[in-house]
Tab-separated table of C-alpha atoms (C1' of nucleotides) in Angstrom:
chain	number	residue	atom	x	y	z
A	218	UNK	CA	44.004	-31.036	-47.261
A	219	UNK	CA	46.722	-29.705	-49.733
A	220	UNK	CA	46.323	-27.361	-52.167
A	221	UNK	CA	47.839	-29.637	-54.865
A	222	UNK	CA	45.578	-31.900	-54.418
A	223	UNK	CA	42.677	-29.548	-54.251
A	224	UNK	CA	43.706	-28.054	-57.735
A	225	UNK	CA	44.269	-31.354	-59.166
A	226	UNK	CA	40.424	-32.357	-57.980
A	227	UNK	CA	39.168	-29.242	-59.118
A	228	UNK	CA	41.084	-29.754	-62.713
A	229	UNK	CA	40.637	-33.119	-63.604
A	230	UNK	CA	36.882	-32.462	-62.462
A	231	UNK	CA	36.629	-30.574	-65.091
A	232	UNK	CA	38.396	-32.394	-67.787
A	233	UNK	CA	41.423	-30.106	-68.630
A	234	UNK	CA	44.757	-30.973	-69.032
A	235	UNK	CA	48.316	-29.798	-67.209
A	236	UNK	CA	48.706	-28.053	-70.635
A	237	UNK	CA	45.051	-26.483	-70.950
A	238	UNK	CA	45.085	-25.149	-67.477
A	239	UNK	CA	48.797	-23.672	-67.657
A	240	UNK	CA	47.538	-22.047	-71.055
A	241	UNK	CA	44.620	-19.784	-69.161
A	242	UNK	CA	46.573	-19.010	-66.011
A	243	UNK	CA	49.451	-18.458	-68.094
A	244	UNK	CA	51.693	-20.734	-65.938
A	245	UNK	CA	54.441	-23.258	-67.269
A	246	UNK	CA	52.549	-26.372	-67.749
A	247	UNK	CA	55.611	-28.236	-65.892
A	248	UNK	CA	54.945	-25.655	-62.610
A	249	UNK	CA	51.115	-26.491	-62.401
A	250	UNK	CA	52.477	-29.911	-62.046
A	251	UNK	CA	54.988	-29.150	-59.291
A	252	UNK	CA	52.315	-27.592	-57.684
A	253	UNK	CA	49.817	-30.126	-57.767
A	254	UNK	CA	52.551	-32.571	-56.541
A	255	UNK	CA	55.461	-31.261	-54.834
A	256	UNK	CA	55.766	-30.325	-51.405
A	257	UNK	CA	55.310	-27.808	-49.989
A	258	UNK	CA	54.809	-25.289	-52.679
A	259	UNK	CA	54.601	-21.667	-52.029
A	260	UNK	CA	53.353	-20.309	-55.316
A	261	UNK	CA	52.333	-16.193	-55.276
A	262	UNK	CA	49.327	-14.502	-55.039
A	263	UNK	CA	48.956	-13.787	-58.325
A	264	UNK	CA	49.601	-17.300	-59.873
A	265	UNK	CA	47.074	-18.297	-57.157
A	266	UNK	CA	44.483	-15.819	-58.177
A	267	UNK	CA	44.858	-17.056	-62.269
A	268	UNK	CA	44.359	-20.663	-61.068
A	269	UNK	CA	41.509	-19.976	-58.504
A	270	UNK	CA	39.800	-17.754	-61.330
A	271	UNK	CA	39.849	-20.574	-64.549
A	272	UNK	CA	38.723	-22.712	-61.373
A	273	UNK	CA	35.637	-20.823	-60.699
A	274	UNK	CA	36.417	-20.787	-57.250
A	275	UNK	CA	38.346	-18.211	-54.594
A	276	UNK	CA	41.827	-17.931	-53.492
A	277	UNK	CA	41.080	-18.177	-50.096
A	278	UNK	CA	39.393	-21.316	-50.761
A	279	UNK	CA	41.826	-22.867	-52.714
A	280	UNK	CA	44.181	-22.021	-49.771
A	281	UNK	CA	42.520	-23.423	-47.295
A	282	UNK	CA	41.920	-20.234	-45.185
A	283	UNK	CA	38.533	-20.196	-45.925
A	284	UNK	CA	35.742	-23.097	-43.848
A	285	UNK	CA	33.668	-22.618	-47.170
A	286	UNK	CA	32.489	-25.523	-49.055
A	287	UNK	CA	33.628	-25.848	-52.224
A	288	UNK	CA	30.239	-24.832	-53.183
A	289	UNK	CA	30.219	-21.695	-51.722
A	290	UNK	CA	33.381	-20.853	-53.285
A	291	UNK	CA	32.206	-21.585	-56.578
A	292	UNK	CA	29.219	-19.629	-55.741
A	293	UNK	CA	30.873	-16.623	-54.683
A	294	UNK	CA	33.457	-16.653	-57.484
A	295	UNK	CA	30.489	-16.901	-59.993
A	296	UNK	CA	28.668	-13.522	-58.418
A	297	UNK	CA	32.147	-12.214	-58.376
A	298	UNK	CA	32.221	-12.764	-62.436
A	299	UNK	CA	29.204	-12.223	-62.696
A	300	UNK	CA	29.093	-8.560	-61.303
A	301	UNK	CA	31.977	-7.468	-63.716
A	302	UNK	CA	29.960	-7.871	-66.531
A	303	UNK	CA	28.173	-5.391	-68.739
A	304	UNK	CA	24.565	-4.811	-67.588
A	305	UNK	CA	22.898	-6.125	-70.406
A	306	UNK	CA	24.563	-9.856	-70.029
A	307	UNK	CA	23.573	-9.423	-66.346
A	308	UNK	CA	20.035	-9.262	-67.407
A	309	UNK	CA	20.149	-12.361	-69.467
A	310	UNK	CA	21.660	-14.343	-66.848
A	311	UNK	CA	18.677	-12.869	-64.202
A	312	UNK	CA	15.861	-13.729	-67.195
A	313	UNK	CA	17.778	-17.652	-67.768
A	314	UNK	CA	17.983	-18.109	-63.894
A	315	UNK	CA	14.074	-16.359	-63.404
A	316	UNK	CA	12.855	-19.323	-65.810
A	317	UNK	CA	15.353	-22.080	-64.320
A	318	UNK	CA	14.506	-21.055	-60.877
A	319	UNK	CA	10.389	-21.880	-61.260
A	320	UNK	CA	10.833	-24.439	-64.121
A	321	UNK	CA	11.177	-27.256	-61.359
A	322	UNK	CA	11.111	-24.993	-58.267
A	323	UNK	CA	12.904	-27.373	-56.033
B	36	UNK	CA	44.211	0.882	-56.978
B	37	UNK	CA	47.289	-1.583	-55.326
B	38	UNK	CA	47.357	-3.981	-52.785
B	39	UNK	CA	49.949	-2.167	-51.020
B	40	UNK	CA	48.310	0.692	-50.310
B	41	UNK	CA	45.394	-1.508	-49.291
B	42	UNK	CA	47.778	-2.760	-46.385
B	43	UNK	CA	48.654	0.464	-45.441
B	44	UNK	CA	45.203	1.946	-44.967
B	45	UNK	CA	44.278	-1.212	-43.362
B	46	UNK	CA	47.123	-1.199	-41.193
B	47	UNK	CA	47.477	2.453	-40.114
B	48	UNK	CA	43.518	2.643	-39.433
B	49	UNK	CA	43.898	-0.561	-37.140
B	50	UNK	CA	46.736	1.637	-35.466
B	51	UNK	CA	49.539	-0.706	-36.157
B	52	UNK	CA	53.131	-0.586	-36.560
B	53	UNK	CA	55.202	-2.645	-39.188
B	54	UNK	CA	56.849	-4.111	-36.547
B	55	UNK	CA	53.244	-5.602	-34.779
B	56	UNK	CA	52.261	-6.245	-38.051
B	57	UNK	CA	54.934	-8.212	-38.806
B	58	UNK	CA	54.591	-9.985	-35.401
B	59	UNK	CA	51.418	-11.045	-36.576
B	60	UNK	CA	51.839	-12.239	-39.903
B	61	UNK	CA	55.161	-14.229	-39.462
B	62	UNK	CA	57.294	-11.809	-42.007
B	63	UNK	CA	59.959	-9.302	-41.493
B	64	UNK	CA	59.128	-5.601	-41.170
B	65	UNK	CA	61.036	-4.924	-43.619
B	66	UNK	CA	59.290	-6.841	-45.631
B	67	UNK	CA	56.034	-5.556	-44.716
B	68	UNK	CA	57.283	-2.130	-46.007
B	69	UNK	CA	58.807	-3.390	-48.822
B	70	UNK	CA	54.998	-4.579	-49.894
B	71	UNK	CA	53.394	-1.355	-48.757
B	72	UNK	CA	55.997	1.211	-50.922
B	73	UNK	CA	57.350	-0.935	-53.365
B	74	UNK	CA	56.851	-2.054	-57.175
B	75	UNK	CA	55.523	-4.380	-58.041
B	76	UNK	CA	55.543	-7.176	-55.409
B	77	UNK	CA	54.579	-10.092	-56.246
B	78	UNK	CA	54.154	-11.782	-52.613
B	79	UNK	CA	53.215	-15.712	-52.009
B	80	UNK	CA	49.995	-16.441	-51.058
B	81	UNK	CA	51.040	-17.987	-47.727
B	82	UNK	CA	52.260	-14.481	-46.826
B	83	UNK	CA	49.034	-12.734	-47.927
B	84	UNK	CA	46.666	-15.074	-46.283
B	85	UNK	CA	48.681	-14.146	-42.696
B	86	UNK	CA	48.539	-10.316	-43.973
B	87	UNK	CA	44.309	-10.828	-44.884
B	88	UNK	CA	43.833	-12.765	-41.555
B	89	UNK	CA	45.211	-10.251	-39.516
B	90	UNK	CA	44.068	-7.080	-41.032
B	91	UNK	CA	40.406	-9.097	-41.207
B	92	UNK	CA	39.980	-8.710	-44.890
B	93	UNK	CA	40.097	-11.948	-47.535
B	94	UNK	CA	43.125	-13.152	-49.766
B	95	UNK	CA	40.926	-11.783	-52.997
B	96	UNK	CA	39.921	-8.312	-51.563
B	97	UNK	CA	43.728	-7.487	-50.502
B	98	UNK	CA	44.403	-8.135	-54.297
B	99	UNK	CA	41.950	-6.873	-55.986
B	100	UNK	CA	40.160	-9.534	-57.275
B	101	UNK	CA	37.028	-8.806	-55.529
B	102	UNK	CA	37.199	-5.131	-56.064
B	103	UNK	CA	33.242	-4.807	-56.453
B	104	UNK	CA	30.846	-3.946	-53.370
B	105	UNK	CA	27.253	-5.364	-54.026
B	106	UNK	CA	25.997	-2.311	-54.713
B	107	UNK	CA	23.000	-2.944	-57.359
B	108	UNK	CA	20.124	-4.064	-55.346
B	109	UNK	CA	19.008	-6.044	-59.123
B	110	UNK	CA	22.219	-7.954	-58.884
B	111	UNK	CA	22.053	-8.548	-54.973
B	112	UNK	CA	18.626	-9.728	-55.249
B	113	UNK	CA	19.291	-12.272	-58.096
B	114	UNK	CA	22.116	-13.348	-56.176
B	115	UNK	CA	19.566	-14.118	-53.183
B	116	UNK	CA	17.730	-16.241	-55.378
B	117	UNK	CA	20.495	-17.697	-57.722
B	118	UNK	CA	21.696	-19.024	-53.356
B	119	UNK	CA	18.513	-20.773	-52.705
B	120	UNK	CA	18.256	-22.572	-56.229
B	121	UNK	CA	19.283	-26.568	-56.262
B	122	UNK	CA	23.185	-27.349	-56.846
B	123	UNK	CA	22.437	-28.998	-60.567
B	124	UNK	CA	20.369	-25.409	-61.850
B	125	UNK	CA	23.404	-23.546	-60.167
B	126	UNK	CA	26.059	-25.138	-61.954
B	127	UNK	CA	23.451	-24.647	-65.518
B	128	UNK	CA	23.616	-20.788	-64.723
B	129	UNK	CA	27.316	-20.510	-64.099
B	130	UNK	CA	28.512	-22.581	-66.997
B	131	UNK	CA	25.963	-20.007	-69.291
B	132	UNK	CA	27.459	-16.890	-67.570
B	133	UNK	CA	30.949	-18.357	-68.485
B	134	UNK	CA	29.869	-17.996	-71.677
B	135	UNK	CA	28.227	-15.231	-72.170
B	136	UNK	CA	31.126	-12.834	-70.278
B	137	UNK	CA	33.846	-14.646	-72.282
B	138	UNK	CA	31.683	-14.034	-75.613
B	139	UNK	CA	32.861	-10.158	-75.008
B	140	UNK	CA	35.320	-9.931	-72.136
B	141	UNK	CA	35.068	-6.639	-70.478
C	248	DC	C1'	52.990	-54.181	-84.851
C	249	DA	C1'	55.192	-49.108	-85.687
C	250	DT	C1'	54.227	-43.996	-85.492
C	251	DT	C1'	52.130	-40.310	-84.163
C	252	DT	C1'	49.916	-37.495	-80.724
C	253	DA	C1'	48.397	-36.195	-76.180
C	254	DT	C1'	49.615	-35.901	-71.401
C	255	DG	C1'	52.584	-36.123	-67.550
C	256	DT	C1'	57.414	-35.633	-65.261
C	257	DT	C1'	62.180	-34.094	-64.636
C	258	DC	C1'	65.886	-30.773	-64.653
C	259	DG	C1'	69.053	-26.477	-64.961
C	260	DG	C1'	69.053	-21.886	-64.414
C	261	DA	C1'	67.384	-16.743	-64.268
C	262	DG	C1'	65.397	-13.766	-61.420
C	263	DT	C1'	63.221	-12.374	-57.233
C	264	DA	C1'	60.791	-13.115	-52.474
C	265	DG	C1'	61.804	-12.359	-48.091
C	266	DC	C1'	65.068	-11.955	-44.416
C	267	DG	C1'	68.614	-9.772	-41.028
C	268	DA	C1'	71.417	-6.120	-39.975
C	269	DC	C1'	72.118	-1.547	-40.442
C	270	DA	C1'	70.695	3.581	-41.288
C	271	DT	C1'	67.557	7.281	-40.831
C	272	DT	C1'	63.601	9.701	-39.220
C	273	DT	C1'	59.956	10.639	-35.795
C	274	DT	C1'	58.168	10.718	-31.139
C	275	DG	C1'	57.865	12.535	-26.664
C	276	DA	C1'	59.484	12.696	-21.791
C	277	DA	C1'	62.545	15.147	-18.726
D	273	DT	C1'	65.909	21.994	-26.363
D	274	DT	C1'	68.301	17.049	-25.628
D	275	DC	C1'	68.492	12.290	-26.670
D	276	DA	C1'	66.909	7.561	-26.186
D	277	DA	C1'	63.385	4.708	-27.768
D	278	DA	C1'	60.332	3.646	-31.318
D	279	DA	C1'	59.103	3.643	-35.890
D	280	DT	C1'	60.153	3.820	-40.680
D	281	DG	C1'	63.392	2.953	-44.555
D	282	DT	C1'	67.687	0.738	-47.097
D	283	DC	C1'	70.516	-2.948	-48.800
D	284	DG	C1'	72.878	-7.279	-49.839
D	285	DC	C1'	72.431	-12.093	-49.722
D	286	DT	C1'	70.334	-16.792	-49.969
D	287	DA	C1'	66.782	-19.838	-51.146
D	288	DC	C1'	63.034	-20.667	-53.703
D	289	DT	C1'	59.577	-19.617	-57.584
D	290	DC	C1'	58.732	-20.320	-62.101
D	291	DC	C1'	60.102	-21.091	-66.697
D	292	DG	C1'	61.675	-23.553	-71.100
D	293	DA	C1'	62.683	-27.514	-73.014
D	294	DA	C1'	63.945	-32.130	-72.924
D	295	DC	C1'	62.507	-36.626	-71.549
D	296	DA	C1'	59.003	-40.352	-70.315
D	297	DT	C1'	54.848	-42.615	-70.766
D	298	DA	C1'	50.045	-43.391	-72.204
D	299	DA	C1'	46.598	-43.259	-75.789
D	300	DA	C1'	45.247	-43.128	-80.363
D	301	DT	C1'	45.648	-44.069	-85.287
D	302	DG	C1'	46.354	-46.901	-89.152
DNA sequence: CATTTATGTTCGGAGTAGCGACATTTTGAA
DNA sequence: TTCAAAATGTCGCTACTCCGAACATAAATG
């Protein structure tokens, strides 16, 4: 599978718009568009690594080098985020995903 | 600290030249030491992935976007039990850690 | 309907990624 | 030493990334 078509997926998934997603990787709406539909793009690393981030999900997912579902890659981008951020927000999420976790536990 | 210097150590501790790593990774030598020594490269991701895949590292650690080791045991273990929770209480967590780590970006 | 507003698509051009060919330095065997 | 091979650097050129802004089309709004 393309990576166009991946990003599309991922973008429409989540309701934003050529525009919206150009603003937060700070990408010309009119390239996200090339990318998600020309062939064969060969955008850079760091473009990638803007639209993989307001994705939630890795480059090397969003590349295709990586088996991972796109579950995992969300997953992992999500610890990623998570672990850059300042203890005390850490220890919210822990106490919000202690009481999700055994709320309904499975 | 930069992705190029990354390569190097990478590439010097696996013992290889620019030339075999070039073999590898489809790109020029020249190239190769253009990205190690100089600033700033901005490289495509189709290069990096071949660079990653040979030197066994991923697309986000070469560049930096995964610059964190799970080092806190606190934030390793809640990541062992955010794994085992069901997709749906997952996706609750991440979408409140979005918002809690854009609340104050660090 | 006509007009505005949101979203998607096309296009020309500036600047640079990435190469090949050449230049310099380092290695190390005789 | 010597000097050829191997490894590291240098440079100019072409093709492609990526942008701004115009254009097209769909969706609201009244």
């Amino acid at each position: 599978m393309k990576f166009g078509t991946r990003i599309k997926e991922l973008r429409t998934q989540k309701g934003l718009t050529l525009d919206q997603l150009a603003q937060e990787t700070g990408s010309a709406k009119s390239y996200i568009w090339e990318l998600e539909n020309k062939n064969p793009p060969r955008p850079s690393a760091e473009k990638l690594a803007a639209i993989a981030s307001a994705l939630g999900v890795t480059v090397d997912y969003l590349i295709g080098s990586d088996e991972q579902t796109l579950e995992k890659a969300e997953d992992t981008a999500f610890y990623r985020e998570y672990s850059s951020l300042p203890e005390d927000t850490r220890r919210q999420i822990r106490e919000m995903a202690k009481i999700l976790g055994t709320k309904k536990p499975k």
